[in-house]
Amino acid sequence: MKESIAEYGILGVVSKEPMSGYDINKRVRTRMGAFWGISYGQIYPTLRMLEKDGYITKKVVINENRPNRKVYSITDKGIEKLQEWLLKPAEPESVRIEALLKVAFGEHVPKNAIIKHIEEFKIRNVSKLEKAILLEKELKTQLKKNEKYFYSLLTVLLGKNMHKASIEWADNAMKLISEQI
Amino acid sequence: MKESIAEYGILGVVSKEPMSGYDINKRVRTRMGAFWGISYGQIYPTLRMLEKDGYITKKVVINENRPNRKVYSITDKGIEKLQEWLLKPAEPESVRIEALLKVAFGEHVPKNAIIKHIEEFKIRNVSKLEKAILLEKELKTQLKKNEKYFYSLLTVLLGKNMHKASIEWADNAMKLISEQI
DNA sequence: AATGACATGTAAGAGGTTACATGATTGT
DNA sequence: ACAATCATGTAACCTCTTACATGTCATT
């Protein structure tokens, strides 16, 4: 592990508020799922490494009957590292939509099989859109007290746009397939 | 290598028309870039394996002064394998947009640094949208002769929707940032 | 003179996920 | 009774990318 996106993603999340590995996982899933993902298999080793290198510090919060929480906070050195990365150009985006790959080869199976993939794709996007709308409200409330979530709000807006675009496409695509003779 | 998406993606592409590894790379890049990607490091070994297992067959086309083209065609067994996969539910989509991760942590750097990321994100999407529109026309022309590209056309329409949504978001986001005090 | 298209291929490694281990507490 | 939440962590594995090797021909 040297320069993975995971490192900076974790650093950025911790820069907003001190958090445990468990919290980071949840935060990424609920707030950043539209453009990034991560798993425990990366979180815990990366936190250890970031701490070892002085980018974050650990504070143990004692828990009874369950593992102690290890709450990490970003250091000045960590902020600097994050800033350096933030100023570099971003890598190109990478998208993988298996459902679309199946649609692309749809001529080999009955129409209804492809419609089902599209319907399921739509359902996933409807659910993500609903979550994004709730999150938008939540962040707008938080924004009144603290400006720090302004940029998080912006990213939620992209999620909303993308999910809406996907849903509209799905409706249109299903219509086109059923009209096809 | 056992059940990777690459295997089925390659099988599907070859099912449309016989192709070489070089062609597959090009075809995926130009027609499927909005939802899937692949590299030579996967294409050539996967083709060899698919041939060994009888899902595709090879025909060598002699070339002078450059490596011979190895053109692969799908077999009946390959079609069956592809159909089986097409009938299974699709894996959830995975998206990685590094630019958005940088936007999310924008409070640590000057506004203009974030605007630059958004501008570049927009430029990439404008370029992809232009290509998608050209491709749409091309496929519509092909469709008149052969229905086989109907489903390819559908996937291009999703690309268009997504790129448009991204561009609209980018314009709005830049406006919101510059309005912010 | 340089770049990009044509055309194949491999080795090494980065980056990531999954499944497992452990176990109490809280909600349905 | 069952699932979800809380909370840490690791080992094995898999997938995929990158960089390299090799060389011609056509275009700018």
Coordinates of C-alpha atoms (C1' of nucleotides) in Angstrom, one line a residue:
Chain A
M1 CA 0.0 0.0 0.0
K2 CA 1.5 3.3 -1.0
E3 CA -0.7 5.9 -2.7
S4 CA -4.2 4.4 -2.9
I5 CA -7.3 6.5 -3.0
A6 CA -8.4 4.7 0.1
E7 CA -5.7 6.4 2.1
Y8 CA -6.9 9.9 1.1
G9 CA -10.6 9.0 1.4
I10 CA -10.1 7.9 4.9
L11 CA -8.0 10.9 5.8
G12 CA -10.6 13.2 4.4
V13 CA -13.5 11.5 6.2
V14 CA -11.5 11.7 9.5
S15 CA -10.7 15.4 8.8
K16 CA -14.4 16.3 9.0
E17 CA -14.8 14.7 12.5
P18 CA -12.8 12.2 14.6
M19 CA -14.0 8.7 13.9
S20 CA -13.5 5.0 14.4
G21 CA -13.0 2.5 11.6
Y22 CA -16.6 1.4 12.1
D23 CA -17.8 4.9 11.8
I24 CA -15.8 5.5 8.6
N25 CA -17.3 2.5 7.0
K26 CA -20.8 3.7 7.8
R27 CA -20.1 7.3 6.8
V28 CA -18.7 6.3 3.4
R29 CA -21.6 4.0 2.7
T30 CA -24.3 6.5 3.7
R31 CA -22.8 9.7 2.3
M32 CA -20.4 8.8 -0.5
G33 CA -21.8 5.6 -2.0
A34 CA -22.6 7.4 -5.2
F35 CA -19.0 7.9 -6.1
W36 CA -16.8 5.9 -3.8
G37 CA -16.7 2.6 -1.7
I38 CA -14.5 0.9 0.8
S39 CA -14.4 -2.2 3.0
Y40 CA -13.0 -3.1 6.5
G41 CA -10.2 -5.0 4.8
Q42 CA -8.8 -1.7 3.8
I43 CA -10.0 0.6 6.6
Y44 CA -8.2 -1.0 9.5
P45 CA -4.8 -1.6 7.9
T46 CA -4.9 1.9 6.4
L47 CA -5.8 3.5 9.8
R48 CA -2.8 1.7 11.4
M49 CA -0.5 2.9 8.7
L50 CA -1.8 6.5 8.8
E51 CA -1.3 6.6 12.5
K52 CA 2.2 5.1 12.3
D53 CA 3.2 7.8 9.8
G54 CA 1.8 10.6 12.0
Y55 CA -1.1 11.7 9.8
I56 CA -3.7 10.7 12.4
T57 CA -3.8 10.1 16.1
K58 CA -5.7 7.5 18.1
K59 CA -7.7 7.9 21.2
V60 CA -9.1 4.7 22.8
V61 CA -12.7 5.0 24.2
I62 CA -13.4 2.2 26.6
N63 CA -16.4 0.0 25.9
E64 CA -17.7 -2.7 28.1
N65 CA -18.7 -6.0 26.5
R66 CA -17.5 -5.0 23.1
P67 CA -14.2 -4.0 21.5
N68 CA -13.0 -0.6 22.6
R69 CA -13.6 2.1 20.1
K70 CA -10.4 3.6 18.6
V71 CA -11.2 7.1 17.6
Y72 CA -8.9 8.7 15.1
S73 CA -8.3 12.4 14.6
I74 CA -6.3 14.1 11.8
T75 CA -3.0 15.9 12.6
D76 CA -1.6 19.0 11.1
K77 CA 0.7 16.7 9.1
G78 CA -2.4 14.8 7.9
I79 CA -4.1 18.0 6.8
E80 CA -1.0 18.9 4.8
K81 CA -0.9 15.5 3.1
L82 CA -4.6 15.8 2.3
Q83 CA -4.1 19.3 0.9
E84 CA -1.3 18.1 -1.4
W85 CA -3.5 15.4 -2.8
L86 CA -6.5 17.8 -3.2
L87 CA -4.4 20.0 -5.4
K88 CA -3.4 17.3 -7.8
P89 CA -5.6 16.5 -10.8
A90 CA -8.1 13.7 -10.3
E91 CA -7.8 10.4 -11.9
P92 CA -10.5 9.7 -14.6
E93 CA -13.7 8.2 -13.3
S94 CA -14.4 4.5 -13.5
V95 CA -17.8 3.0 -13.7
R96 CA -18.9 -0.6 -13.8
I97 CA -22.6 -1.4 -14.4
E98 CA -22.9 -5.1 -14.9
A99 CA -26.6 -4.7 -15.6
L100 CA -25.8 -2.5 -18.6
L101 CA -23.4 -5.1 -19.9
K102 CA -26.2 -7.6 -19.8
V103 CA -28.5 -5.2 -21.6
A104 CA -25.9 -4.7 -24.3
F105 CA -26.1 -8.4 -25.2
G106 CA -29.8 -8.6 -24.8
E107 CA -30.5 -10.1 -28.2
H108 CA -29.4 -13.5 -26.9
V109 CA -32.3 -13.9 -24.4
P110 CA -36.0 -13.2 -24.2
K111 CA -37.0 -9.5 -23.9
N112 CA -38.5 -10.0 -20.4
A113 CA -35.1 -11.1 -19.1
I114 CA -33.6 -7.8 -20.1
I115 CA -36.6 -5.8 -18.9
K116 CA -36.1 -7.5 -15.5
H117 CA -32.4 -6.3 -15.3
I118 CA -33.5 -2.8 -16.2
E119 CA -36.3 -2.9 -13.6
E120 CA -33.9 -4.0 -10.9
F121 CA -31.4 -1.3 -12.0
K122 CA -34.3 1.2 -11.6
I123 CA -35.2 -0.1 -8.2
R124 CA -31.7 0.3 -6.9
N125 CA -31.6 3.8 -8.3
V126 CA -35.0 4.8 -6.8
S127 CA -33.8 3.6 -3.4
K128 CA -30.5 5.5 -3.7
L129 CA -32.4 8.6 -4.9
E130 CA -34.7 8.4 -1.8
K131 CA -31.7 8.2 0.5
A132 CA -30.0 11.0 -1.3
I133 CA -33.0 13.3 -0.8
L134 CA -33.1 12.5 2.9
L135 CA -29.4 13.1 3.2
E136 CA -29.8 16.4 1.3
K137 CA -32.3 17.7 3.9
E138 CA -30.1 16.5 6.8
L139 CA -27.0 18.2 5.4
K140 CA -29.0 21.4 4.7
T141 CA -30.0 21.5 8.4
Q142 CA -26.4 20.9 9.5
L143 CA -25.2 23.6 7.2
K144 CA -27.1 26.2 9.1
K145 CA -24.9 25.5 12.1
N146 CA -21.6 24.7 10.4
E147 CA -20.4 25.4 6.9
K148 CA -18.1 22.4 6.9
Y149 CA -20.8 20.3 5.1
F150 CA -21.2 22.6 2.1
Y151 CA -19.0 20.5 -0.1
S152 CA -20.6 17.2 1.1
L153 CA -23.9 18.7 0.1
L154 CA -22.5 19.4 -3.4
T155 CA -21.6 15.7 -3.8
V156 CA -25.0 14.6 -2.8
L157 CA -26.5 16.7 -5.5
L158 CA -24.5 14.9 -8.1
G159 CA -25.8 11.6 -6.7
K160 CA -29.3 12.9 -7.1
N161 CA -28.7 13.9 -10.7
M162 CA -27.2 10.6 -11.6
H163 CA -29.9 8.5 -10.0
K164 CA -32.6 10.6 -11.6
A165 CA -30.9 10.2 -15.0
S166 CA -30.7 6.5 -14.5
I167 CA -34.4 6.2 -13.5
E168 CA -35.5 8.2 -16.5
W169 CA -33.3 6.1 -18.8
A170 CA -34.8 2.9 -17.3
D171 CA -38.4 4.0 -17.9
N172 CA -37.6 5.0 -21.5
A173 CA -35.6 1.8 -22.2
M174 CA -38.3 -0.4 -21.0
K175 CA -40.8 1.4 -23.1
L176 CA -38.6 1.1 -26.2
I177 CA -38.1 -2.6 -25.7
S178 CA -41.8 -3.3 -25.3
E179 CA -42.6 -1.2 -28.4
Q180 CA -40.0 -3.1 -30.4
I181 CA -41.5 -5.7 -32.7
Chain B
M1 CA -9.4 -16.5 -13.2
K2 CA -12.8 -18.1 -12.8
E3 CA -16.0 -16.1 -13.2
S4 CA -14.9 -12.5 -13.9
I5 CA -17.1 -10.1 -15.7
A6 CA -14.3 -9.7 -18.3
E7 CA -14.9 -13.3 -19.5
Y8 CA -18.6 -12.5 -20.2
G9 CA -18.0 -9.1 -21.6
I10 CA -15.5 -10.4 -24.1
L11 CA -17.8 -13.3 -25.0
G12 CA -20.6 -10.8 -25.5
V13 CA -18.6 -8.5 -27.7
V14 CA -17.4 -11.4 -29.8
S15 CA -21.0 -12.7 -30.1
K16 CA -21.9 -9.6 -32.1
E17 CA -19.2 -10.0 -34.7
P18 CA -15.9 -12.0 -34.9
M19 CA -13.1 -10.0 -33.6
S20 CA -9.4 -9.9 -32.6
G21 CA -8.2 -8.8 -29.1
Y22 CA -7.1 -5.5 -30.6
D23 CA -10.7 -5.0 -32.0
I24 CA -12.3 -5.9 -28.7
N25 CA -10.2 -3.3 -26.8
K26 CA -11.3 -0.7 -29.3
R27 CA -14.9 -1.7 -29.3
V28 CA -15.2 -1.7 -25.5
R29 CA -13.5 1.7 -25.3
T30 CA -15.6 3.4 -28.0
R31 CA -19.0 1.8 -27.3
M32 CA -19.1 0.7 -23.7
G33 CA -16.8 3.1 -21.9
A34 CA -19.8 4.6 -20.0
F35 CA -20.3 1.4 -18.0
W36 CA -17.4 -1.0 -18.5
G37 CA -13.7 -1.1 -19.1
I38 CA -11.0 -3.6 -19.9
S39 CA -7.3 -3.8 -20.8
Y40 CA -5.0 -6.0 -22.9
G41 CA -3.7 -7.6 -19.8
Q42 CA -7.1 -9.3 -19.4
I43 CA -8.1 -9.6 -23.0
Y44 CA -5.4 -11.8 -24.4
P45 CA -5.2 -14.4 -21.5
T46 CA -9.1 -14.5 -21.4
L47 CA -9.4 -15.1 -25.1
R48 CA -6.9 -18.0 -24.8
M49 CA -8.9 -19.5 -22.0
L50 CA -12.2 -19.1 -23.7
E51 CA -10.8 -20.8 -26.8
K52 CA -9.3 -23.6 -24.7
D53 CA -12.7 -24.3 -23.2
G54 CA -14.5 -24.2 -26.5
Y55 CA -16.5 -21.1 -26.1
I56 CA -14.9 -19.3 -29.0
T57 CA -12.8 -20.5 -32.0
K58 CA -9.8 -18.8 -33.6
K59 CA -9.1 -18.0 -37.2
V60 CA -5.7 -16.6 -38.1
V61 CA -5.6 -13.9 -40.7
I62 CA -2.1 -13.5 -42.1
N63 CA -0.6 -10.0 -41.9
E64 CA 2.7 -9.0 -43.4
N65 CA 5.0 -6.9 -41.4
R66 CA 2.9 -7.0 -38.3
P67 CA 1.6 -9.8 -36.0
N68 CA -1.1 -11.9 -37.6
R69 CA -4.6 -11.0 -36.6
K70 CA -6.3 -13.8 -34.5
V71 CA -10.0 -13.4 -35.1
Y72 CA -12.3 -15.1 -32.7
S73 CA -15.9 -16.2 -33.2
I74 CA -18.3 -17.5 -30.6
T75 CA -19.4 -21.1 -30.6
D76 CA -22.8 -22.6 -29.8
K77 CA -21.3 -23.6 -26.4
G78 CA -20.2 -20.0 -26.0
I79 CA -23.7 -18.7 -26.7
E80 CA -25.1 -21.0 -24.1
K81 CA -22.6 -19.8 -21.5
L82 CA -23.4 -16.2 -22.3
Q83 CA -27.2 -16.9 -22.1
E84 CA -26.8 -18.5 -18.7
W85 CA -25.0 -15.5 -17.4
L86 CA -27.5 -13.1 -19.0
L87 CA -30.3 -14.7 -17.1
K88 CA -28.6 -14.3 -13.7
P89 CA -29.2 -11.1 -11.6
A90 CA -26.6 -8.4 -12.1
E91 CA -24.1 -7.4 -9.5
P92 CA -24.6 -4.0 -8.0
E93 CA -23.0 -1.1 -9.8
S94 CA -19.7 0.3 -8.7
V95 CA -18.7 3.8 -9.4
R96 CA -15.5 5.6 -8.5
I97 CA -15.2 9.3 -9.2
E98 CA -12.0 10.6 -7.6
A99 CA -12.9 14.2 -8.5
L100 CA -16.0 14.0 -6.4
L101 CA -14.0 12.7 -3.4
K102 CA -11.8 15.8 -3.8
V103 CA -14.9 18.0 -4.0
A104 CA -16.2 16.4 -0.8
F105 CA -13.1 17.6 1.2
G106 CA -13.0 21.0 -0.5
E107 CA -13.0 23.0 2.7
H108 CA -9.2 22.3 3.1
V109 CA -8.1 24.1 -0.1
P110 CA -9.0 27.3 -1.9
K111 CA -12.3 27.4 -3.8
N112 CA -10.6 27.8 -7.2
A113 CA -8.8 24.4 -6.7
I114 CA -12.2 22.7 -6.3
I115 CA -13.7 24.6 -9.2
K116 CA -10.9 23.4 -11.3
H117 CA -11.7 19.8 -10.5
I118 CA -15.3 20.3 -11.3
E119 CA -14.4 22.1 -14.6
E120 CA -12.2 19.2 -15.6
F121 CA -14.9 16.7 -14.6
K122 CA -17.2 18.7 -16.8
I123 CA -14.8 18.7 -19.8
R124 CA -14.4 14.9 -19.6
N125 CA -18.2 14.6 -19.6
V126 CA -18.7 17.0 -22.5
S127 CA -16.3 15.0 -24.5
K128 CA -17.9 11.7 -23.7
L129 CA -21.4 13.2 -24.4
E130 CA -20.2 14.4 -27.9
K131 CA -18.9 10.9 -28.6
A132 CA -22.1 9.3 -27.4
I133 CA -24.1 11.5 -29.7
L134 CA -22.0 10.5 -32.7
L135 CA -22.3 6.9 -31.7
E136 CA -26.0 7.2 -31.4
K137 CA -26.3 8.4 -35.0
E138 CA -24.0 5.6 -36.2
L139 CA -25.9 2.9 -34.4
K140 CA -29.3 4.3 -35.7
T141 CA -28.0 4.0 -39.2
Q142 CA -26.8 0.5 -38.6
L143 CA -30.1 -0.4 -37.0
K144 CA -31.9 0.1 -40.3
K145 CA -29.9 -2.8 -41.8
N146 CA -29.6 -5.0 -38.8
E147 CA -31.6 -5.1 -35.6
K148 CA -28.7 -6.6 -33.6
Y149 CA -27.5 -3.2 -32.4
F150 CA -30.8 -2.2 -30.8
Y151 CA -29.6 -3.1 -27.4
S152 CA -26.2 -1.4 -27.9
L153 CA -28.2 1.7 -28.8
L154 CA -30.1 1.5 -25.5
T155 CA -26.8 1.5 -23.5
V156 CA -25.6 4.5 -25.4
L157 CA -28.7 6.3 -24.3
L158 CA -27.9 5.7 -20.7
G159 CA -24.4 7.1 -21.3
K160 CA -25.9 10.2 -22.8
N161 CA -28.3 10.7 -19.8
M162 CA -25.4 10.3 -17.3
H163 CA -23.1 12.6 -19.0
K164 CA -25.8 15.3 -19.4
A165 CA -26.6 14.9 -15.7
S166 CA -23.0 15.3 -14.8
I167 CA -22.6 18.4 -16.9
E168 CA -25.7 20.0 -15.4
W169 CA -24.4 19.2 -11.9
A170 CA -21.0 20.7 -12.7
D171 CA -22.5 24.0 -13.9
N172 CA -24.7 24.2 -10.9
A173 CA -22.0 23.3 -8.5
M174 CA -19.6 25.9 -9.8
K175 CA -22.3 28.5 -9.5
L176 CA -23.0 27.5 -5.9
I177 CA -19.4 27.6 -5.0
S178 CA -18.8 31.1 -6.5
E179 CA -22.0 32.4 -4.8
Q180 CA -20.8 31.1 -1.4
I181 CA -19.4 33.8 0.9
Chain C
dA1 C1' 10.7 14.0 -37.1
dA2 C1' 7.2 12.5 -34.3
dT3 C1' 2.9 10.6 -33.3
dG4 C1' -0.7 7.3 -33.6
dA5 C1' -2.7 3.2 -35.6
dC6 C1' -1.9 -1.4 -36.2
dA7 C1' -1.1 -6.0 -33.6
dT8 C1' 0.4 -9.4 -30.2
dG9 C1' 1.6 -10.7 -25.7
dT10 C1' 3.6 -11.2 -20.5
dA11 C1' 5.2 -10.3 -15.6
dA12 C1' 4.7 -8.0 -11.7
dG13 C1' 2.2 -5.8 -8.6
dA14 C1' -1.4 -2.7 -7.0
dG15 C1' -5.7 -2.5 -5.1
dG16 C1' -9.4 -4.3 -3.5
dT17 C1' -13.1 -7.8 -1.6
dT18 C1' -14.7 -11.8 1.0
dA19 C1' -15.0 -14.8 4.5
dC20 C1' -13.8 -15.7 8.8
dA21 C1' -13.1 -15.0 14.0
dT22 C1' -15.5 -13.1 18.2
dG23 C1' -19.4 -11.8 20.9
dA24 C1' -22.9 -8.7 23.6
dT25 C1' -26.9 -5.8 22.9
dT26 C1' -31.0 -4.1 21.0
dG27 C1' -35.0 -4.2 18.2
dT28 C1' -38.9 -6.9 15.7
Chain D
dA1 C1' -36.5 -16.6 17.7
dC2 C1' -34.0 -13.8 14.4
dA3 C1' -31.8 -10.0 12.5
dA4 C1' -29.4 -5.9 12.9
dT5 C1' -26.1 -3.0 15.2
dC6 C1' -22.1 -2.3 17.6
dA7 C1' -16.8 -3.1 17.1
dT8 C1' -12.3 -4.9 16.0
dG9 C1' -9.4 -7.3 13.0
dT10 C1' -6.8 -10.7 9.4
dA11 C1' -5.7 -14.0 5.7
dA12 C1' -6.5 -15.5 1.4
dC13 C1' -7.8 -14.5 -2.7
dC14 C1' -9.1 -12.3 -7.0
dT15 C1' -9.3 -9.0 -10.4
dC16 C1' -7.3 -5.8 -13.0
dT17 C1' -3.8 -2.3 -14.5
dT18 C1' 0.7 -0.9 -15.7
dA19 C1' 4.8 -1.2 -17.9
dC20 C1' 7.4 -3.5 -20.8
dA21 C1' 8.8 -6.0 -25.3
dT22 C1' 8.6 -5.8 -30.5
dG23 C1' 8.1 -3.6 -34.9
dT24 C1' 5.8 -1.5 -39.4
dC25 C1' 3.2 1.8 -41.8
dA26 C1' 0.6 6.1 -42.5
dT27 C1' -0.2 10.7 -41.3
dT28 C1' 1.0 15.4 -39.9

